[in-house]
Amino acid sequence: MNATAPALIPPFRFSTVQQGLYRGSYPTLKNFRFLRRLGLKTVVSVIPEPPTSDLADFCGNEKITLHHFYAEKFTSDNVTVSPATAAQILEIVVQQCNLPLYIHCLDGANVTGIVVMVLRKLQNWTKLATVSEFCRFTRDHGVEKDESEYLAVFSEEIVVTADAPQWLWNGVRVTKHPTMIVHQPDLELAAANSLDAAGNPNNGAPNLKWETEVEKTEAILRQFEEASRNRIGDAVEGSEEVETIIEEALQDLPLTRSLEALDLAGTLFWSGGAFESREELHLPIDMASTMPHNDADANSNAATNGEEHLTKTEAAAAATATSAMFVFTADKAGMKDVDKQHVQEVVHKMSKDSNFYQKSLRDNEKVEQRVAAMREKLATLTPTQQLRLQQEVDARVVQLEASRDLSHTVVVVDMDMFYAAVEMRDNPKLRDIPLAVGGLNMISTTNYAARKHGVRAAMPGFIGKELCPELHFVPVDMPKYQRVAAEIRAVFADYDPGFEAFSVDEACLDLTEFVAKNWHQYAADAGLSMEDESKDSGEEEDSGLVETLTTARREAIASAIVREIRQKIFDCTQLTASAGIAVNVMLAKICSDMNKPNGQYTLSFTRESVLEFIRDLPVRKICGVGKVTEKVLNEALDIHTGGDLFAQREKIFHIFTEKTAVWLLQTSLAARERRERTERKSFSRERTFRSLNDPQQLKTKCKEICVMLAKDLEKADKAAKNVAFVYKNTDFARASRSVSLASAVFTADDLYANAVELLRRELPLTLRLMGVRASSLVSRRHGTSTLTNVVQDLNCADSKKRQLVIKKFAEHIPETPVVMSSKSVDSDEERNGI
């Protein structure tokens, strides 16, 4: 009698989406034989937790690539798959090399259905057909309003390569998608190479014609790097010799001499993504001698490149658009009298043909679409809905006012032009000239003489050189700045041992306890009489420890203490600091910029003063509000100040998510909840560098980063059970891959072993930024077991104990790593859900 063959059991809700593309629920052991028959190359898990070891082992044994994308379990309240995640999944799905592919969520219904709906949109299906298919797999055979709106407004950019399956567009390549942003690098390159400068077919002209300035710039970059790489590598340090090398490299380019002007330098660094690390030395050269700046040269360049001159009106419009896309066009201390229009026009001119600018345009287009969607949603707000919202929001206002805390004394200390100030201190010749710390590709900070010309931190150095031809560069010396920072932090610790360092040159101190305990010794400096203070305050005592102060006197005492802090910093470093004093961190941070340089500002500790201050404050000055949020608030709701923010509060709750709306309401009242000091949740290190694609060089960079990260973990006595590899490619797209570990790691070798494996899986890559992040932190003492302990236990005489040790040690051997992919969060705005 023949044995019955095991049944082929498909996962729940299994179905074929397209040839080689399948969907369903989370597969279990009983489904693996069925899946094996499909000959899968890829499995995409869209679930809240990493896949189980059973699924990971199955994929490993079958040589199937397993991708995990985080998404909460479906709820009827909102769509749990972010648009960015859906876009990443689609880019995997529409590559033939990844098929056959099985995509699943927990139950194979709504979460998977969202991804398939977006795929159908990419395939140009009608909305009716798309939603009808979606409803076939949902529990109630219906679609939620949020799901329908998600499909309608989905606008993430999708990259479709030449490897797209034939079923995507029935074998036809769509050059312009009607409803989505589709980027097809191979078609764009082919189009550029198939035409000559006059727009006619190019019958084999090799590589001296380009369709766009971007293509031309990239060609120049490749040839320039090839011509100069070996020369610079063999050069002896010294500005004159390096200048000669650069000049010789430029001579090797098969281009007219006019292309060697400043436009070349500008587009060269932008398009190549050639941003060095802030911790690496920059070439100490003045490129002005090899790159002319006069009007005749500029006109010659424009004529040679075939560029059309913009009218003043067009230039102004382009500059205005530029201001919304680049952070380095925003104000900074010392830039009050700068001609903003001129700065924006220069930035536009110097970057308009770069990859970064093109990405900024795409990002800006997404913001425009978002603003348009918000306006449409706002138009649906009825008077009845508005009244109901206003009542609900006003109830929140009452709660916020009831919980407003005015009892704390918070100070934010910000060093003035820190890197530049250190260099000027060490070299007095730099004090009276425009100075930038960094290089031609990126500026870390500038002094006030440079800021008068509009040159500031985060700006590419070649743009700074155009704004201020006499700008002098010095390389970044991070070890020196960290030594100075340690001296400054020692001063902070005397006043608040638990102070929070925002960066190497900025920190927040809570002086509440220090003021209460030590106010007597500062009364004279604050202009107070001990007798008057005792009489006016009533000197109520709580167990003989805490003495109360009137609000005005508390402000005066705090001001005196902060003056002392700033003086001590100057005494030990010869550097000046500015400070802001207020009742919470948000306000103190804003105030620290009010009297720069070498000043301080105290915002009165009363509710009336706080509300008056925030009412007239531009929204861009508020911590967490960047260029994107400012644009959305300006254009969708005509909000420009904190007062506008409060006046439009019910509309904010109508068009933003609840989390964002609550945050904006708290901001409009300057009543953000006080941040509790909690243990750090992660450590990370990142480096930027010239574009690299050599695997060995990338691995070397990864090793350097892991060494630095291991030192950070050692200082904190922490180990990590999750390691992430973070990177940014030459298109400025940022992403991360992470792995969860059974045992915590902390050594440089262990961090590198995990990080380099994540890197290896992504190769080939061309990168301009790399980072490693350690999270899921545990104490070293309790979260790890040393090899010495294990050996000692294994050598003991008790056989039962040895077996227990062996079993426990085996349990801690990591399973096949589960790689998790995600778009990284780059800004406070995105962290706040804005």
PDB file of C-alpha atoms in Angstrom, residues 171-291:
ATOM      1  CA  GLY A 171       5.906  44.938 -22.548  1.00  0.00           C
ATOM      2  CA  VAL A 172       5.775  48.689 -23.256  1.00  0.00           C
ATOM      3  CA  ARG A 173       7.950  51.203 -21.378  1.00  0.00           C
ATOM      4  CA  VAL A 174       5.869  54.140 -20.169  1.00  0.00           C
ATOM      5  CA  THR A 175       7.901  57.332 -20.551  1.00  0.00           C
ATOM      6  CA  LYS A 176       5.520  59.534 -18.552  1.00  0.00           C
ATOM      7  CA  HIS A 177       3.121  58.008 -16.055  1.00  0.00           C
ATOM      8  CA  PRO A 178      -0.235  59.833 -15.809  1.00  0.00           C
ATOM      9  CA  THR A 179      -0.727  59.600 -12.035  1.00  0.00           C
ATOM     10  CA  MET A 180       2.576  58.656 -10.402  1.00  0.00           C
ATOM     11  CA  ILE A 181       6.204  59.808 -10.297  1.00  0.00           C
ATOM     12  CA  VAL A 182       8.139  57.118 -12.148  1.00  0.00           C
ATOM     13  CA  HIS A 183      11.913  57.367 -12.594  1.00  0.00           C
ATOM     14  CA  GLN A 184      13.509  55.137 -15.268  1.00  0.00           C
ATOM     15  CA  PRO A 185      17.288  55.723 -15.270  1.00  0.00           C
ATOM     16  CA  ASP A 186      18.039  53.545 -18.309  1.00  0.00           C
ATOM     17  CA  LEU A 187      15.457  55.283 -20.519  1.00  0.00           C
ATOM     18  CA  GLU A 188      16.623  58.718 -19.430  1.00  0.00           C
ATOM     19  CA  LEU A 189      20.245  57.813 -20.132  1.00  0.00           C
ATOM     20  CA  ALA A 190      19.336  56.308 -23.503  1.00  0.00           C
ATOM     21  CA  ALA A 191      17.374  59.405 -24.430  1.00  0.00           C
ATOM     22  CA  ALA A 192      20.310  61.621 -23.499  1.00  0.00           C
ATOM     23  CA  ASN A 193      22.784  59.538 -25.484  1.00  0.00           C
ATOM     24  CA  SER A 194      20.593  59.191 -28.591  1.00  0.00           C
ATOM     25  CA  LEU A 195      20.414  62.901 -29.393  1.00  0.00           C
ATOM     26  CA  ASP A 196      23.040  65.436 -30.298  1.00  0.00           C
ATOM     27  CA  ALA A 197      23.155  69.007 -28.988  1.00  0.00           C
ATOM     28  CA  ALA A 198      20.650  70.113 -31.658  1.00  0.00           C
ATOM     29  CA  GLY A 199      18.152  67.436 -30.671  1.00  0.00           C
ATOM     30  CA  ASN A 200      18.892  65.221 -33.719  1.00  0.00           C
ATOM     31  CA  PRO A 201      19.668  61.502 -33.598  1.00  0.00           C
ATOM     32  CA  ASN A 202      23.264  60.903 -32.600  1.00  0.00           C
ATOM     33  CA  ASN A 203      24.749  58.315 -34.921  1.00  0.00           C
ATOM     34  CA  GLY A 204      27.586  57.098 -32.818  1.00  0.00           C
ATOM     35  CA  ALA A 205      29.198  60.343 -31.680  1.00  0.00           C
ATOM     36  CA  PRO A 206      31.074  58.887 -28.738  1.00  0.00           C
ATOM     37  CA  ASN A 207      30.806  60.943 -25.560  1.00  0.00           C
ATOM     38  CA  LEU A 208      31.214  64.631 -26.274  1.00  0.00           C
ATOM     39  CA  LYS A 209      27.489  65.456 -26.588  1.00  0.00           C
ATOM     40  CA  TRP A 210      25.021  65.560 -23.755  1.00  0.00           C
ATOM     41  CA  GLU A 211      21.295  66.198 -23.687  1.00  0.00           C
ATOM     42  CA  THR A 212      21.317  67.982 -20.332  1.00  0.00           C
ATOM     43  CA  GLU A 213      23.703  69.860 -18.087  1.00  0.00           C
ATOM     44  CA  VAL A 214      23.387  67.017 -15.579  1.00  0.00           C
ATOM     45  CA  GLU A 215      24.691  64.460 -18.105  1.00  0.00           C
ATOM     46  CA  LYS A 216      27.495  66.829 -19.120  1.00  0.00           C
ATOM     47  CA  THR A 217      28.483  67.476 -15.509  1.00  0.00           C
ATOM     48  CA  GLU A 218      28.588  63.767 -14.675  1.00  0.00           C
ATOM     49  CA  ALA A 219      30.824  63.136 -17.692  1.00  0.00           C
ATOM     50  CA  ILE A 220      33.128  65.964 -16.619  1.00  0.00           C
ATOM     51  CA  LEU A 221      33.231  64.575 -13.098  1.00  0.00           C
ATOM     52  CA  ARG A 222      34.260  61.101 -14.253  1.00  0.00           C
ATOM     53  CA  GLN A 223      37.016  62.452 -16.486  1.00  0.00           C
ATOM     54  CA  PHE A 224      38.222  64.950 -13.875  1.00  0.00           C
ATOM     55  CA  GLU A 225      38.486  62.285 -11.185  1.00  0.00           C
ATOM     56  CA  GLU A 226      40.316  59.958 -13.571  1.00  0.00           C
ATOM     57  CA  ALA A 227      42.734  62.712 -14.583  1.00  0.00           C
ATOM     58  CA  SER A 228      43.517  63.875 -11.054  1.00  0.00           C
ATOM     59  CA  ARG A 229      43.195  60.842  -8.782  1.00  0.00           C
ATOM     60  CA  ASN A 230      46.706  59.476  -9.166  1.00  0.00           C
ATOM     61  CA  ARG A 231      48.350  62.918  -9.161  1.00  0.00           C
ATOM     62  CA  ILE A 232      46.699  64.004  -5.910  1.00  0.00           C
ATOM     63  CA  GLY A 233      47.386  60.649  -4.319  1.00  0.00           C
ATOM     64  CA  ASP A 234      51.126  61.091  -4.898  1.00  0.00           C
ATOM     65  CA  ALA A 235      51.226  64.799  -4.006  1.00  0.00           C
ATOM     66  CA  VAL A 236      53.100  66.275  -1.094  1.00  0.00           C
ATOM     67  CA  GLU A 237      50.872  68.519   1.018  1.00  0.00           C
ATOM     68  CA  GLY A 238      51.090  72.172   0.062  1.00  0.00           C
ATOM     69  CA  SER A 239      48.710  74.530  -1.645  1.00  0.00           C
ATOM     70  CA  GLU A 240      50.950  75.461  -4.566  1.00  0.00           C
ATOM     71  CA  GLU A 241      51.655  71.872  -5.607  1.00  0.00           C
ATOM     72  CA  VAL A 242      48.000  70.829  -5.280  1.00  0.00           C
ATOM     73  CA  GLU A 243      46.929  73.830  -7.353  1.00  0.00           C
ATOM     74  CA  THR A 244      49.322  72.745 -10.092  1.00  0.00           C
ATOM     75  CA  ILE A 245      47.947  69.203  -9.979  1.00  0.00           C
ATOM     76  CA  ILE A 246      44.366  70.409 -10.277  1.00  0.00           C
ATOM     77  CA  GLU A 247      45.365  72.676 -13.158  1.00  0.00           C
ATOM     78  CA  GLU A 248      47.060  69.776 -14.970  1.00  0.00           C
ATOM     79  CA  ALA A 249      44.027  67.556 -14.412  1.00  0.00           C
ATOM     80  CA  LEU A 250      41.786  70.234 -15.893  1.00  0.00           C
ATOM     81  CA  GLN A 251      44.064  70.454 -18.926  1.00  0.00           C
ATOM     82  CA  ASP A 252      43.480  66.737 -19.557  1.00  0.00           C
ATOM     83  CA  LEU A 253      39.730  67.232 -20.025  1.00  0.00           C
ATOM     84  CA  PRO A 254      38.550  67.127 -23.680  1.00  0.00           C
ATOM     85  CA  LEU A 255      36.534  70.316 -23.108  1.00  0.00           C
ATOM     86  CA  THR A 256      36.764  73.961 -24.058  1.00  0.00           C
ATOM     87  CA  ARG A 257      38.677  76.103 -21.596  1.00  0.00           C
ATOM     88  CA  SER A 258      35.556  78.004 -20.550  1.00  0.00           C
ATOM     89  CA  LEU A 259      34.196  74.865 -18.872  1.00  0.00           C
ATOM     90  CA  GLU A 260      37.023  75.113 -16.358  1.00  0.00           C
ATOM     91  CA  ALA A 261      35.370  78.128 -14.778  1.00  0.00           C
ATOM     92  CA  LEU A 262      33.613  78.132 -11.458  1.00  0.00           C
ATOM     93  CA  ASP A 263      30.519  76.395 -12.848  1.00  0.00           C
ATOM     94  CA  LEU A 264      32.697  73.312 -13.284  1.00  0.00           C
ATOM     95  CA  ALA A 265      33.804  73.409  -9.659  1.00  0.00           C
ATOM     96  CA  GLY A 266      30.237  73.885  -8.478  1.00  0.00           C
ATOM     97  CA  THR A 267      28.503  71.206 -10.502  1.00  0.00           C
ATOM     98  CA  LEU A 268      31.491  68.926 -10.063  1.00  0.00           C
ATOM     99  CA  PHE A 269      31.052  68.588  -6.315  1.00  0.00           C
ATOM    100  CA  TRP A 270      27.235  68.545  -6.421  1.00  0.00           C
ATOM    101  CA  SER A 271      26.755  65.922  -9.095  1.00  0.00           C
ATOM    102  CA  GLY A 272      29.478  63.680  -7.785  1.00  0.00           C
ATOM    103  CA  GLY A 273      28.183  63.815  -4.240  1.00  0.00           C
ATOM    104  CA  ALA A 274      31.757  64.613  -3.258  1.00  0.00           C
ATOM    105  CA  PHE A 275      31.194  65.678   0.337  1.00  0.00           C
ATOM    106  CA  GLU A 276      34.073  64.777   2.618  1.00  0.00           C
ATOM    107  CA  SER A 277      33.611  63.785   6.220  1.00  0.00           C
ATOM    108  CA  ARG A 278      33.596  66.538   8.783  1.00  0.00           C
ATOM    109  CA  GLU A 279      36.358  64.563  10.409  1.00  0.00           C
ATOM    110  CA  GLU A 280      38.539  64.367   7.284  1.00  0.00           C
ATOM    111  CA  LEU A 281      40.947  67.032   6.082  1.00  0.00           C
ATOM    112  CA  HIS A 282      39.956  69.179   3.116  1.00  0.00           C
ATOM    113  CA  LEU A 283      42.375  70.430   0.480  1.00  0.00           C
ATOM    114  CA  PRO A 284      43.731  73.771   1.798  1.00  0.00           C
ATOM    115  CA  ILE A 285      43.744  75.457  -1.611  1.00  0.00           C
ATOM    116  CA  ASP A 286      42.370  78.626  -3.105  1.00  0.00           C
ATOM    117  CA  MET A 287      40.654  77.569  -6.334  1.00  0.00           C
ATOM    118  CA  ALA A 288      40.187  81.188  -7.420  1.00  0.00           C
ATOM    119  CA  SER A 289      43.480  81.148  -9.338  1.00  0.00           C
ATOM    120  CA  THR A 290      42.320  78.324 -11.610  1.00  0.00           C
ATOM    121  CA  MET A 291      38.623  79.207 -11.739  1.00  0.00           C
TER     122      MET A 291
END
